[in-house]
Tab-separated table of N, CA and C in Angstrom:
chain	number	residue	atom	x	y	z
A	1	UNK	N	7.347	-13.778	1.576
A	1	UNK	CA	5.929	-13.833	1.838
A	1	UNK	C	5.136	-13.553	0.559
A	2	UNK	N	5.672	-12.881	-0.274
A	2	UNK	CA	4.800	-12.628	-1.421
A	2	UNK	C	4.885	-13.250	-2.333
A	3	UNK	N	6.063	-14.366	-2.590
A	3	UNK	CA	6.070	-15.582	-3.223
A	3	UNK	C	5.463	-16.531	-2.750
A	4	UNK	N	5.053	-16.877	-1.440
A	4	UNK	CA	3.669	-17.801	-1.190
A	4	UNK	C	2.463	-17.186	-1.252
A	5	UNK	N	2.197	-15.737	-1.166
A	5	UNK	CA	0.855	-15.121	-1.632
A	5	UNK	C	0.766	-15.305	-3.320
A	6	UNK	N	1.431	-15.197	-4.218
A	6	UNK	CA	1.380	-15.111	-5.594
A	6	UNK	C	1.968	-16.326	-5.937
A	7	UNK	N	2.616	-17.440	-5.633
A	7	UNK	CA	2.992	-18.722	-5.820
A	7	UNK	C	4.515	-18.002	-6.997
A	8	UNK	N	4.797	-17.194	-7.391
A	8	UNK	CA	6.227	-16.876	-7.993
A	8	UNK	C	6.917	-15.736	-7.403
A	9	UNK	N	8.234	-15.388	-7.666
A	9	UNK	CA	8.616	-14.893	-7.538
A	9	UNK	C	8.752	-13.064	-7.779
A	10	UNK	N	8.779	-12.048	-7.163
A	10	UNK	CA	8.921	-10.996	-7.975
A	10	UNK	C	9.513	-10.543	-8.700
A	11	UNK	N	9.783	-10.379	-9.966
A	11	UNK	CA	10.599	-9.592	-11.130
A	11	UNK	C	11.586	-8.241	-10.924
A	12	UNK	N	11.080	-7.449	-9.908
A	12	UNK	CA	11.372	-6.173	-9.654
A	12	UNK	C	11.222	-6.366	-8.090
A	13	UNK	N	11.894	-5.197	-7.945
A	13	UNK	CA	11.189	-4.786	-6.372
A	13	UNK	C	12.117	-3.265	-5.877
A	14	UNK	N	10.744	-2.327	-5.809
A	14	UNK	CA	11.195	-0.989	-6.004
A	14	UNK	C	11.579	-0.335	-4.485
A	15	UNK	N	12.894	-0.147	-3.968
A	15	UNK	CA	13.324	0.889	-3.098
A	15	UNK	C	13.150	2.131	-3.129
A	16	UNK	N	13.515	2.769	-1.577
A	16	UNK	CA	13.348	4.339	-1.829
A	16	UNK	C	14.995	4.717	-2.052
A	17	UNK	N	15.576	6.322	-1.890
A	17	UNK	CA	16.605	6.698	-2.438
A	17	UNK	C	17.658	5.886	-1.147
A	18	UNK	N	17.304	5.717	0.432
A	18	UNK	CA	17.922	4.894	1.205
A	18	UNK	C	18.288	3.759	1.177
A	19	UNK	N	18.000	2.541	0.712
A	19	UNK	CA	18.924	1.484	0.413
A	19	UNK	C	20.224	1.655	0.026
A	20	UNK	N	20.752	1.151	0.657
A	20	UNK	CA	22.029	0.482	0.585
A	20	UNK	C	22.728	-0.640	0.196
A	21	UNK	N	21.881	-1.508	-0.096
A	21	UNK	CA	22.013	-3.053	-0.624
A	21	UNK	C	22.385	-3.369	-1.869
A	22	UNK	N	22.622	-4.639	-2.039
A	22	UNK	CA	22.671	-5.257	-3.549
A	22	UNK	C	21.511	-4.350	-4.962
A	23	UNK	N	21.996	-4.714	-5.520
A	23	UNK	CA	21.236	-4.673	-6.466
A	23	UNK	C	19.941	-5.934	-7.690
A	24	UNK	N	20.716	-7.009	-7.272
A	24	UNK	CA	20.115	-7.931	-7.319
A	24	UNK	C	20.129	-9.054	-6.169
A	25	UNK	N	18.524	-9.816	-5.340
A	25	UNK	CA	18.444	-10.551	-4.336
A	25	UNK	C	18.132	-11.991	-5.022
A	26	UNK	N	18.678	-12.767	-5.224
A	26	UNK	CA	17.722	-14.185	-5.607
A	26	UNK	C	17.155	-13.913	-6.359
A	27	UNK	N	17.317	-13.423	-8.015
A	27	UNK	CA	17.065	-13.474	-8.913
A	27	UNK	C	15.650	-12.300	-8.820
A	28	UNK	N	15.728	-11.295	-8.301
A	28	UNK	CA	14.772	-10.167	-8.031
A	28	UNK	C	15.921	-8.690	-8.278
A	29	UNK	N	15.464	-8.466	-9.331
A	29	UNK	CA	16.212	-6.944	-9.574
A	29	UNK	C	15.744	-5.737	-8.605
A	30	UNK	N	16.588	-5.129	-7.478
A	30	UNK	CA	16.259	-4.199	-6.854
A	30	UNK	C	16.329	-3.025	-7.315
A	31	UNK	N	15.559	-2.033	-7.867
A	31	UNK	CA	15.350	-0.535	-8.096
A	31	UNK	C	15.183	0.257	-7.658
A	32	UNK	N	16.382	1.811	-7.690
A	32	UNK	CA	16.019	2.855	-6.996
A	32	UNK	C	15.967	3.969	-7.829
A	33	UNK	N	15.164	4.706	-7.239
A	33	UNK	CA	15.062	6.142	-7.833
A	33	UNK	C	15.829	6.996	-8.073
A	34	UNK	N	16.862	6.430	-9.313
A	34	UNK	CA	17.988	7.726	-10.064
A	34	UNK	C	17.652	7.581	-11.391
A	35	UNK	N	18.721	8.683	-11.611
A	35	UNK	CA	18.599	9.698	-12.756
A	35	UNK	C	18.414	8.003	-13.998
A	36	UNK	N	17.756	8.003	-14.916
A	36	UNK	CA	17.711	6.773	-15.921
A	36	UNK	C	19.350	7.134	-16.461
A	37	UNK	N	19.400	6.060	-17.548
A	37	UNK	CA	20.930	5.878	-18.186
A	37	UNK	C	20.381	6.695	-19.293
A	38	UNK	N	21.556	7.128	-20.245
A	38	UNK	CA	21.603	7.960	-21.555
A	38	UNK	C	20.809	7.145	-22.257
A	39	UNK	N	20.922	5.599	-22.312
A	39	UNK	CA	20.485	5.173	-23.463
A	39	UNK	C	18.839	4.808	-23.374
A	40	UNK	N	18.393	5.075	-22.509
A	40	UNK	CA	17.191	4.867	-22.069
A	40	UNK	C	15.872	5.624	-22.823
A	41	UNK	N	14.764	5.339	-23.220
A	41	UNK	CA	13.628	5.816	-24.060
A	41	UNK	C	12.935	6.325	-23.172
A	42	UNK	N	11.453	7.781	-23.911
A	42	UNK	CA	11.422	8.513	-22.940
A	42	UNK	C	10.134	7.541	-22.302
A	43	UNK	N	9.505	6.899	-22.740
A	43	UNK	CA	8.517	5.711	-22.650
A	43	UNK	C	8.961	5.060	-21.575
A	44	UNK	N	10.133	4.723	-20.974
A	44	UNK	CA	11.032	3.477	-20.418
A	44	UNK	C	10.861	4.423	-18.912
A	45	UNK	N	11.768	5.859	-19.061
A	45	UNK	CA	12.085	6.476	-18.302
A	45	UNK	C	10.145	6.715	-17.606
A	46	UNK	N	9.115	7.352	-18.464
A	46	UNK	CA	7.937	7.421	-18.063
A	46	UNK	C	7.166	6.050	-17.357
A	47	UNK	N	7.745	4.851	-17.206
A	47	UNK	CA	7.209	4.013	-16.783
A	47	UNK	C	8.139	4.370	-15.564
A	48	UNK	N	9.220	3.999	-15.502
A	48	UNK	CA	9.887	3.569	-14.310
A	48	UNK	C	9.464	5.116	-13.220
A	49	UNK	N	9.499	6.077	-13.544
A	49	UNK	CA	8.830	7.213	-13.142
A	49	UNK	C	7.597	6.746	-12.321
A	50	UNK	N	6.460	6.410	-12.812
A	50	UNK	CA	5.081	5.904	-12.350
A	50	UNK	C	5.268	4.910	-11.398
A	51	UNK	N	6.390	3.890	-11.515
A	51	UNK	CA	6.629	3.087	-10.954
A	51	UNK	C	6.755	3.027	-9.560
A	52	UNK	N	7.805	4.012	-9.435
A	52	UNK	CA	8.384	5.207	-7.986
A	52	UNK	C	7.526	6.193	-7.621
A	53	UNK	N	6.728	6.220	-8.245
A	53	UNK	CA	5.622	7.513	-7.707
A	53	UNK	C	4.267	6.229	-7.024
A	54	UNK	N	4.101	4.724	-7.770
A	54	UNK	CA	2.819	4.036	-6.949
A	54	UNK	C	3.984	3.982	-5.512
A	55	UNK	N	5.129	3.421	-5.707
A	55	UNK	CA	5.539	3.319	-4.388
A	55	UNK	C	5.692	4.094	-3.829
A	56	UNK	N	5.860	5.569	-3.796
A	56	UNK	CA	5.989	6.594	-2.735
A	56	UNK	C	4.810	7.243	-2.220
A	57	UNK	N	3.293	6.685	-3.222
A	57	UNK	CA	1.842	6.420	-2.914
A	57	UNK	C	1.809	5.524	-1.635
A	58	UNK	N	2.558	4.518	-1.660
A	58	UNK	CA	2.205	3.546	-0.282
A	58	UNK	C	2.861	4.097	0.999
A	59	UNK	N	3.653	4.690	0.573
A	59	UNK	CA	4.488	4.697	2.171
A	59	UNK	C	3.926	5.752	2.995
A	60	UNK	N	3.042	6.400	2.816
A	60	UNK	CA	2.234	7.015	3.466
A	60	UNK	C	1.344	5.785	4.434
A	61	UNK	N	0.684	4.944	3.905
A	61	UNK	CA	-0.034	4.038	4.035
A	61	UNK	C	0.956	2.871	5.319
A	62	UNK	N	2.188	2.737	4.522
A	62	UNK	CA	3.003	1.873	5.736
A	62	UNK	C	3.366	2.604	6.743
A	63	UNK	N	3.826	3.776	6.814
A	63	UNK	CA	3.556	4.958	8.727
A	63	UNK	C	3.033	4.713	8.858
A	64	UNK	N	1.394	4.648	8.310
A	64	UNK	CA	0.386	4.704	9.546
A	64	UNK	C	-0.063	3.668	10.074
A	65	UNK	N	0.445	2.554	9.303
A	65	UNK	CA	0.338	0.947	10.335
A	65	UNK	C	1.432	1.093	11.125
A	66	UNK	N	2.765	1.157	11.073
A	66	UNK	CA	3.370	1.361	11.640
A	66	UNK	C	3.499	2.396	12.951
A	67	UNK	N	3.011	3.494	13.238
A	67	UNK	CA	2.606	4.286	14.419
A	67	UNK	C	1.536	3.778	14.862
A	68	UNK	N	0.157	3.645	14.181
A	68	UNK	CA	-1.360	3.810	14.739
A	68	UNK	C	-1.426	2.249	15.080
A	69	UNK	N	-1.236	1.362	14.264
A	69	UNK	CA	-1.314	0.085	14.683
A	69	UNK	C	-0.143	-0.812	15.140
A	70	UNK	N	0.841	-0.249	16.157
A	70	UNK	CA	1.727	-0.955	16.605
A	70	UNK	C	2.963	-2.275	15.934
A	71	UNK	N	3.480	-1.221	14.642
A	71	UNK	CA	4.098	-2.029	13.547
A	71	UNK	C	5.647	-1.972	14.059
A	72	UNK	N	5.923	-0.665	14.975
A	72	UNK	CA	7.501	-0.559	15.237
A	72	UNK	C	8.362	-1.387	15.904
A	73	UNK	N	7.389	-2.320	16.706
A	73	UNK	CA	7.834	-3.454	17.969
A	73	UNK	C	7.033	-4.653	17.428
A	74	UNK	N	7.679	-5.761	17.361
A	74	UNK	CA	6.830	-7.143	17.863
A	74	UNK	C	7.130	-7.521	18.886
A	75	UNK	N	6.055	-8.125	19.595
A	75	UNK	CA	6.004	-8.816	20.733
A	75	UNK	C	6.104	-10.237	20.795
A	76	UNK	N	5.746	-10.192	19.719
A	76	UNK	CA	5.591	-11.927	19.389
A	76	UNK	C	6.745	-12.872	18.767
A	77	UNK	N	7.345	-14.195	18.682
A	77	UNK	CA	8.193	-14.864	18.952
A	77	UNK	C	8.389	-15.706	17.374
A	78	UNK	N	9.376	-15.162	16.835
A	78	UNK	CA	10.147	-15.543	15.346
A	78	UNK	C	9.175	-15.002	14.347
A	79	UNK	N	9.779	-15.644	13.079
A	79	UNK	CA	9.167	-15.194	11.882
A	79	UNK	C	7.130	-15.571	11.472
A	80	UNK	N	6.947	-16.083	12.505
A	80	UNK	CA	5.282	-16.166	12.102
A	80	UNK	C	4.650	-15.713	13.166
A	81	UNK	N	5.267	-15.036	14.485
A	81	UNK	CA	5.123	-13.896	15.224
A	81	UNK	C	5.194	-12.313	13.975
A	82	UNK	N	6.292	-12.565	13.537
A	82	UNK	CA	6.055	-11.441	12.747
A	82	UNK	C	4.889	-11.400	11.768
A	83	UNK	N	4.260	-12.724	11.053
A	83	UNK	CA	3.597	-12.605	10.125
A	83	UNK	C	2.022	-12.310	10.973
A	84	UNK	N	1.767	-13.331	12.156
A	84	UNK	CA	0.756	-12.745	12.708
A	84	UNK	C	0.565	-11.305	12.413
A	85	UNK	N	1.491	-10.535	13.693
A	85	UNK	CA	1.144	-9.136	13.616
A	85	UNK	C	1.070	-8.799	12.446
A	86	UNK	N	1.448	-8.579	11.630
A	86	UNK	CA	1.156	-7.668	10.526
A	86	UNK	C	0.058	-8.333	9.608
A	87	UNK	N	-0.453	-9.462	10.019
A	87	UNK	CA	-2.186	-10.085	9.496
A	87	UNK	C	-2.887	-9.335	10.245
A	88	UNK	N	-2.618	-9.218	11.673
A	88	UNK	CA	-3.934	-8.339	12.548
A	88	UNK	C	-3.891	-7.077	12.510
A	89	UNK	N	-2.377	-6.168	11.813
A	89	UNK	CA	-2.670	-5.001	11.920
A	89	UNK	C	-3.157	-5.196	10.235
A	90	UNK	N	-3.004	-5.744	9.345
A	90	UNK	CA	-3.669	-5.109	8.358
A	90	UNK	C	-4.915	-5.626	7.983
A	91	UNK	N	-5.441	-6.320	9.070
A	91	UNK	CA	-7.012	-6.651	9.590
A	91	UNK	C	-7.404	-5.755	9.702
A	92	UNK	N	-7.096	-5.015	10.788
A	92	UNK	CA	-7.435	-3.922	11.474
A	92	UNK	C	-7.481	-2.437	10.846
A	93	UNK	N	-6.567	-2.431	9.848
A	93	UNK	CA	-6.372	-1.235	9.089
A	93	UNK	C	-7.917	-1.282	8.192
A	94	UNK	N	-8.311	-2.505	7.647
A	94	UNK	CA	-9.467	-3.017	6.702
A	94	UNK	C	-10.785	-2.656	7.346
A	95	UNK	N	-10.556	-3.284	8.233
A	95	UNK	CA	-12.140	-2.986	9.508
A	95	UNK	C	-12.014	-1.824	9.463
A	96	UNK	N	-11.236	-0.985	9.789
A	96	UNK	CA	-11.141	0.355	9.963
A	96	UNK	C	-11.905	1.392	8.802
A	97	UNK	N	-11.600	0.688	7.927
A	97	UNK	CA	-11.996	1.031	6.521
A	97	UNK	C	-13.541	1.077	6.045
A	98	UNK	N	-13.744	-0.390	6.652
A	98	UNK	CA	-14.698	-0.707	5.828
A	98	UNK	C	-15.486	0.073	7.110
A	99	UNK	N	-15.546	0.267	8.347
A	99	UNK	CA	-16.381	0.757	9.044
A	99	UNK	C	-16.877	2.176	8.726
A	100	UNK	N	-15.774	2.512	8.103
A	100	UNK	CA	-15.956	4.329	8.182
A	100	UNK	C	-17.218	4.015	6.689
A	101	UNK	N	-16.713	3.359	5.705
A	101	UNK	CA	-17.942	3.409	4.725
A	101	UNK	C	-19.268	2.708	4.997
A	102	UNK	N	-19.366	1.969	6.027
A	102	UNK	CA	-20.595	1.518	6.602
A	102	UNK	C	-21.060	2.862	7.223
A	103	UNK	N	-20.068	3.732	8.055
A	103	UNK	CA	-21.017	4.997	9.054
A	103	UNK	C	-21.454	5.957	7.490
A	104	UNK	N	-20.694	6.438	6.455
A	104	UNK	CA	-20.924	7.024	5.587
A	104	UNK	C	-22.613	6.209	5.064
A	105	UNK	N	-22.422	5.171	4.772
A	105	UNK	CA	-23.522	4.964	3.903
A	105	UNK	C	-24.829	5.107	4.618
A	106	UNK	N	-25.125	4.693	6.032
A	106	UNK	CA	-25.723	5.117	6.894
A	106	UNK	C	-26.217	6.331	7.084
A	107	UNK	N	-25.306	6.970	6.850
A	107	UNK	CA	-25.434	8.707	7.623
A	107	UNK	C	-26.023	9.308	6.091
A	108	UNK	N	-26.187	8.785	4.724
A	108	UNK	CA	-26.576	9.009	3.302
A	108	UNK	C	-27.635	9.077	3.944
A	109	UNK	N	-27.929	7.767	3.793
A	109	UNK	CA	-29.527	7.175	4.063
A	109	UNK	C	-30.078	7.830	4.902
A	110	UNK	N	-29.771	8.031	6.059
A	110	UNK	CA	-30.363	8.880	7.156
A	110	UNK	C	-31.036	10.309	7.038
A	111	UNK	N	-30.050	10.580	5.734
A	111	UNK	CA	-29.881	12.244	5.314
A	111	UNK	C	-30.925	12.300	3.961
A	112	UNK	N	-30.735	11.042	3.421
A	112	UNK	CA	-32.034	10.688	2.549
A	112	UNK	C	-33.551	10.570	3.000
A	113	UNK	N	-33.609	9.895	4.000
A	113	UNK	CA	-34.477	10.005	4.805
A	113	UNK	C	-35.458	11.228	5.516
A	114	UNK	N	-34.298	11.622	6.060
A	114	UNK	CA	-34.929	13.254	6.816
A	114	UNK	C	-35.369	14.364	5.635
A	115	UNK	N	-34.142	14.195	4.748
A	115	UNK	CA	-34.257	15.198	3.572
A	115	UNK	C	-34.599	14.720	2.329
A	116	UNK	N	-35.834	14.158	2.393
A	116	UNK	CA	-36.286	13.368	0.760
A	116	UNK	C	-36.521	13.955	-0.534
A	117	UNK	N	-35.562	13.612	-1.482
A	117	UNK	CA	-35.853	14.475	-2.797
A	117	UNK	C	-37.346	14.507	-3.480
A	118	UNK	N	-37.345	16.010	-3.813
A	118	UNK	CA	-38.838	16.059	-4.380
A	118	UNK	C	-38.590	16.752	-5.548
A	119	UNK	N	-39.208	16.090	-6.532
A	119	UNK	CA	-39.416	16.693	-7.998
A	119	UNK	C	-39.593	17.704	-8.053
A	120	UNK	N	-38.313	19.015	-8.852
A	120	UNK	CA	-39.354	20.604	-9.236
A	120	UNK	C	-40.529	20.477	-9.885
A	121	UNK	N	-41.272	21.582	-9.518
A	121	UNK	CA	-42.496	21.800	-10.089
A	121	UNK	C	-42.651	22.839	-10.929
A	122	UNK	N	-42.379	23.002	-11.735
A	122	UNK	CA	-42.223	24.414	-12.085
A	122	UNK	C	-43.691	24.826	-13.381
């Protein structure tokens, strides 16, 4: 799916310490979080570091589609059943989003409103 979203292929693709799999899929190097090799620079090791830390940033983010928006089951029938759902839950995750900063910006204004700044006088 992310080779028809980006029209190429991915270069990398970072696991957590659970995989079990290959190490390379169709010309996609799979990476997990161990110790770097001896011969490795501390530059090399500090990237791949950051690397595993954006991804262990998301997976917070994939639970909660997964519990709150009904990611553990499909209901729906083959592989573009699967792609549906996970278009409407991460519709839904967005709306979700963007609503809460619509009530925020609102509730500013409102608060701007009632409570209007006034120049000291001193």
């Amino acid at each position: 799916m992310a080779e028809a979203v980006q029209g190429r292929r991915a270069a990398k693709a970072i696991v957590d310490r659970g995989y079990r799999g290959r190490r390379w899929v169709e010309g996609t190097e799979v990476l997990t979080p161990n110790r770097p090799p001896n011969g490795q620079s501390k530059a090399q090791s500090a990237r791949m570091r950051a690397r595993f830390r954006r991804r262990s940033a998301i997976e917070p983010v994939i639970s909660h589609l997964k519990h709150q928006y009904r990611l553990l089951r499909c209901f729906l029938k083959g592989f573009s059943g699967d792609q549906i759902n996970l278009m409407l839950a991460a519709s839904a995750w967005n709306l979700r989003k963007w609503m809460r900063q619509l009530a925020s910006f609102w509730l500013r204004l409102l608060l701007l409103l009632y409570f209007p700044l006034s120049p000291k006088i001193a």
